[in-house]
Coordinates of C-alpha atoms in Angstrom, one line a residue:
X1 CA 6.9 -15.6 60.3
X2 CA 8.4 -18.3 62.4
X3 CA 5.0 -19.6 63.8
X4 CA 3.8 -20.2 60.2
X5 CA 7.0 -22.3 59.6
X6 CA 6.2 -24.3 62.8
X7 CA 2.7 -25.0 61.5
X8 CA 4.0 -25.9 58.0
X9 CA 6.4 -28.4 59.5
X10 CA 3.6 -29.9 61.7
X11 CA 1.6 -30.3 58.5
X12 CA 4.4 -32.3 56.9
X13 CA 6.0 -29.6 54.7
X14 CA 9.8 -29.3 54.3
X15 CA 12.5 -27.1 52.8
X16 CA 14.5 -26.8 50.6
X17 CA 12.2 -27.8 47.7
X18 CA 14.0 -30.4 45.6
X19 CA 12.9 -28.9 42.3
X20 CA 13.5 -25.3 43.4
X21 CA 16.3 -25.4 45.9
X22 CA 17.2 -21.7 45.6
X23 CA 13.8 -20.6 46.7
X24 CA 11.9 -20.4 50.0
X25 CA 9.2 -22.9 48.6
X26 CA 7.9 -25.5 51.0
X27 CA 7.0 -29.0 49.8
X28 CA 5.3 -32.2 50.9
X29 CA 5.2 -35.5 49.0
X30 CA 1.7 -36.7 48.4
X31 CA 0.7 -40.4 48.4
X32 CA 0.7 -40.4 44.6
X33 CA 4.4 -39.4 44.5
X34 CA 3.6 -35.8 43.4
X35 CA 4.8 -32.8 45.4
X36 CA 2.5 -30.3 46.9
X37 CA 4.3 -26.9 46.8
X38 CA 3.7 -23.8 48.9
X39 CA 5.3 -20.5 47.9
X40 CA 3.9 -18.5 50.9
X41 CA 2.4 -19.5 54.2
X42 CA -0.9 -18.0 55.1
X43 CA -1.9 -19.9 58.3
X44 CA -2.2 -16.7 60.3
X45 CA -4.7 -15.0 58.0
X46 CA -6.7 -17.7 56.2
X47 CA -9.4 -20.0 57.5
X48 CA -8.8 -22.2 54.4
X49 CA -5.2 -22.7 55.6
X50 CA -5.9 -22.9 59.4
X51 CA -8.8 -25.4 59.4
X52 CA -6.8 -28.4 58.1
X53 CA -4.4 -27.8 61.0
X54 CA -7.3 -27.9 63.4
X55 CA -8.5 -31.1 61.7
X56 CA -5.1 -32.7 62.0
X57 CA -5.0 -31.9 65.8
X58 CA -8.5 -33.3 66.2
X59 CA -7.3 -36.5 64.5
X60 CA -4.1 -36.9 66.5
X61 CA -3.6 -40.1 68.5
X62 CA -7.1 -41.5 67.7
X63 CA -9.0 -38.3 68.6
X64 CA -7.1 -37.6 71.8
X65 CA -7.4 -33.8 71.4
X66 CA -10.3 -31.5 70.5
X67 CA -10.0 -28.0 69.3
X68 CA -13.0 -26.0 70.6
X69 CA -13.7 -22.7 68.8
X70 CA -16.2 -20.4 70.4
X71 CA -17.1 -16.8 70.0
X72 CA -14.8 -15.7 72.8
X73 CA -12.0 -18.2 72.9
X74 CA -10.3 -21.2 71.6
X75 CA -9.5 -24.2 73.7
X76 CA -7.5 -27.4 73.0
X77 CA -8.6 -30.2 75.3
X78 CA -7.1 -33.6 76.1
X79 CA -10.1 -35.9 75.7
X80 CA -8.7 -38.6 78.0
X81 CA -8.0 -36.3 81.0
X82 CA -10.5 -33.5 80.2
X83 CA -7.6 -31.1 80.8
X84 CA -7.5 -27.8 78.9
X85 CA -4.1 -27.9 77.2
X86 CA -4.3 -24.4 75.6
X87 CA -6.8 -21.6 76.0
X88 CA -6.7 -18.3 74.1
X89 CA -9.3 -15.6 74.5
X90 CA -10.4 -13.1 71.8
X91 CA -12.7 -10.2 71.2
X92 CA -16.0 -10.4 69.2
X93 CA -14.7 -10.3 65.6
X94 CA -13.7 -12.7 62.9
X95 CA -10.2 -11.2 62.8
X96 CA -9.7 -11.7 66.5
X97 CA -11.2 -15.2 66.3
X98 CA -8.7 -16.4 63.7
X99 CA -5.9 -14.9 65.8
X100 CA -7.2 -16.9 68.8
X101 CA -7.3 -20.1 66.9
X102 CA -3.9 -19.5 65.3
X103 CA -2.3 -18.7 68.7
X104 CA -3.9 -21.8 70.3
X105 CA -2.6 -24.0 67.4
X106 CA 0.9 -22.5 67.6
X107 CA 1.0 -23.0 71.4
X108 CA -0.3 -26.6 71.1
X109 CA 2.4 -27.5 68.5
X110 CA 5.1 -26.0 70.6
X111 CA 4.0 -28.0 73.6
X112 CA 3.6 -31.1 71.5
X113 CA 7.2 -30.6 70.2
X114 CA 8.4 -30.1 73.8
X115 CA 6.3 -33.0 75.1
X116 CA 5.1 -30.9 78.0
X117 CA 2.1 -33.1 78.5
X118 CA 0.8 -36.6 77.5

Protein backbone atom coordinates (compact mmCIF):
# COMPACT_ATOMS: atom_id res chain seq x y z
CA UNK A 1 0.00 0.00 0.00
CA UNK A 2 1.70 3.17 -1.21
CA UNK A 3 -0.10 5.42 1.27
CA UNK A 4 1.30 3.37 4.17
CA UNK A 5 4.77 3.89 2.68
CA UNK A 6 4.12 7.63 2.52
CA UNK A 7 3.20 7.64 6.22
CA UNK A 8 6.20 5.49 7.17
CA UNK A 9 8.52 7.96 5.46
CA UNK A 10 6.76 10.86 7.22
CA UNK A 11 7.38 9.05 10.51
CA UNK A 12 11.10 8.80 9.71
CA UNK A 13 11.33 5.20 8.52
CA UNK A 14 13.56 4.21 5.59
CA UNK A 15 14.38 1.29 3.34
CA UNK A 16 16.40 -0.82 2.69
CA UNK A 17 17.10 -2.02 6.20
CA UNK A 18 20.88 -2.04 6.79
CA UNK A 19 20.78 -5.36 8.65
CA UNK A 20 18.23 -7.01 6.33
CA UNK A 21 18.82 -5.42 2.91
CA UNK A 22 17.09 -8.19 0.97
CA UNK A 23 13.77 -7.70 2.80
CA UNK A 24 11.01 -5.11 2.70
CA UNK A 25 11.69 -4.17 6.34
CA UNK A 26 11.57 -0.50 7.30
CA UNK A 27 13.87 1.03 9.91
CA UNK A 28 14.44 4.19 11.90
CA UNK A 29 17.46 5.00 14.03
CA UNK A 30 16.49 5.81 17.60
CA UNK A 31 18.30 8.39 19.77
CA UNK A 32 20.12 5.57 21.60
CA UNK A 33 21.58 4.34 18.30
CA UNK A 34 19.38 1.24 18.10
CA UNK A 35 17.18 0.57 15.11
CA UNK A 36 13.41 0.33 15.27
CA UNK A 37 12.30 -2.18 12.64
CA UNK A 38 8.93 -2.64 10.96
CA UNK A 39 8.17 -5.76 8.95
CA UNK A 40 4.67 -4.64 7.95
CA UNK A 41 2.86 -1.31 7.88
CA UNK A 42 -0.56 -1.19 9.56
CA UNK A 43 -1.38 2.53 9.57
CA UNK A 44 -4.61 1.90 7.64
CA UNK A 45 -6.12 -0.58 10.13
CA UNK A 46 -4.66 0.16 13.57
CA UNK A 47 -5.31 3.08 15.90
CA UNK A 48 -2.07 2.12 17.68
CA UNK A 49 -0.19 2.85 14.46
CA UNK A 50 -2.21 5.85 13.31
CA UNK A 51 -2.37 7.92 16.50
CA UNK A 52 1.42 8.59 16.68
CA UNK A 53 1.05 10.05 13.16
CA UNK A 54 -1.77 12.30 14.39
CA UNK A 55 0.41 13.33 17.33
CA UNK A 56 3.34 14.17 15.03
CA UNK A 57 1.09 16.36 12.87
CA UNK A 58 -0.23 18.13 15.97
CA UNK A 59 3.36 18.85 17.08
CA UNK A 60 4.63 20.09 13.69
CA UNK A 61 5.95 23.64 13.53
CA UNK A 62 5.22 24.44 17.18
CA UNK A 63 1.61 23.20 17.11
CA UNK A 64 0.75 24.91 13.82
CA UNK A 65 -1.73 22.17 12.87
CA UNK A 66 -4.47 20.35 14.73
CA UNK A 67 -6.09 17.07 13.76
CA UNK A 68 -9.73 17.16 14.84
CA UNK A 69 -11.43 13.77 14.99
CA UNK A 70 -15.20 13.78 15.37
CA UNK A 71 -17.93 11.18 14.97
CA UNK A 72 -18.66 12.23 11.39
CA UNK A 73 -15.40 13.58 10.01
CA UNK A 74 -11.75 14.37 10.41
CA UNK A 75 -10.31 17.82 9.84
CA UNK A 76 -6.76 19.11 9.85
CA UNK A 77 -6.70 22.80 10.64
CA UNK A 78 -3.97 25.42 10.32
CA UNK A 79 -4.01 27.07 13.77
CA UNK A 80 -2.49 30.31 12.49
CA UNK A 81 -4.99 31.00 9.69
CA UNK A 82 -7.87 28.86 11.02
CA UNK A 83 -8.14 27.34 7.54
CA UNK A 84 -9.30 23.75 7.19
CA UNK A 85 -6.46 22.11 5.25
CA UNK A 86 -8.08 18.68 4.90
CA UNK A 87 -11.56 17.40 5.64
CA UNK A 88 -12.75 13.80 5.22
CA UNK A 89 -16.25 12.67 6.17
CA UNK A 90 -17.26 9.21 7.32
CA UNK A 91 -20.21 7.12 8.46
CA UNK A 92 -21.02 6.27 12.08
CA UNK A 93 -18.68 3.35 12.69
CA UNK A 94 -15.22 2.83 14.10
CA UNK A 95 -14.10 1.22 10.84
CA UNK A 96 -15.22 4.27 8.87
CA UNK A 97 -13.70 6.67 11.38
CA UNK A 98 -10.25 5.11 11.14
CA UNK A 99 -10.54 5.32 7.33
CA UNK A 100 -11.45 9.00 7.66
CA UNK A 101 -8.46 9.75 9.87
CA UNK A 102 -6.16 7.69 7.64
CA UNK A 103 -7.33 9.45 4.47
CA UNK A 104 -6.99 12.88 6.09
CA UNK A 105 -3.46 12.11 7.30
CA UNK A 106 -2.44 10.82 3.86
CA UNK A 107 -3.85 13.90 2.12
CA UNK A 108 -2.13 16.21 4.63
CA UNK A 109 1.24 14.52 4.10
CA UNK A 110 0.85 14.72 0.32
CA UNK A 111 0.06 18.43 0.56
CA UNK A 112 2.92 18.97 2.99
CA UNK A 113 5.31 17.19 0.62
CA UNK A 114 4.05 19.34 -2.26
CA UNK A 115 4.04 22.49 -0.11
CA UNK A 116 0.56 23.42 -1.33
CA UNK A 117 0.04 25.64 1.68
CA UNK A 118 2.02 27.37 4.40
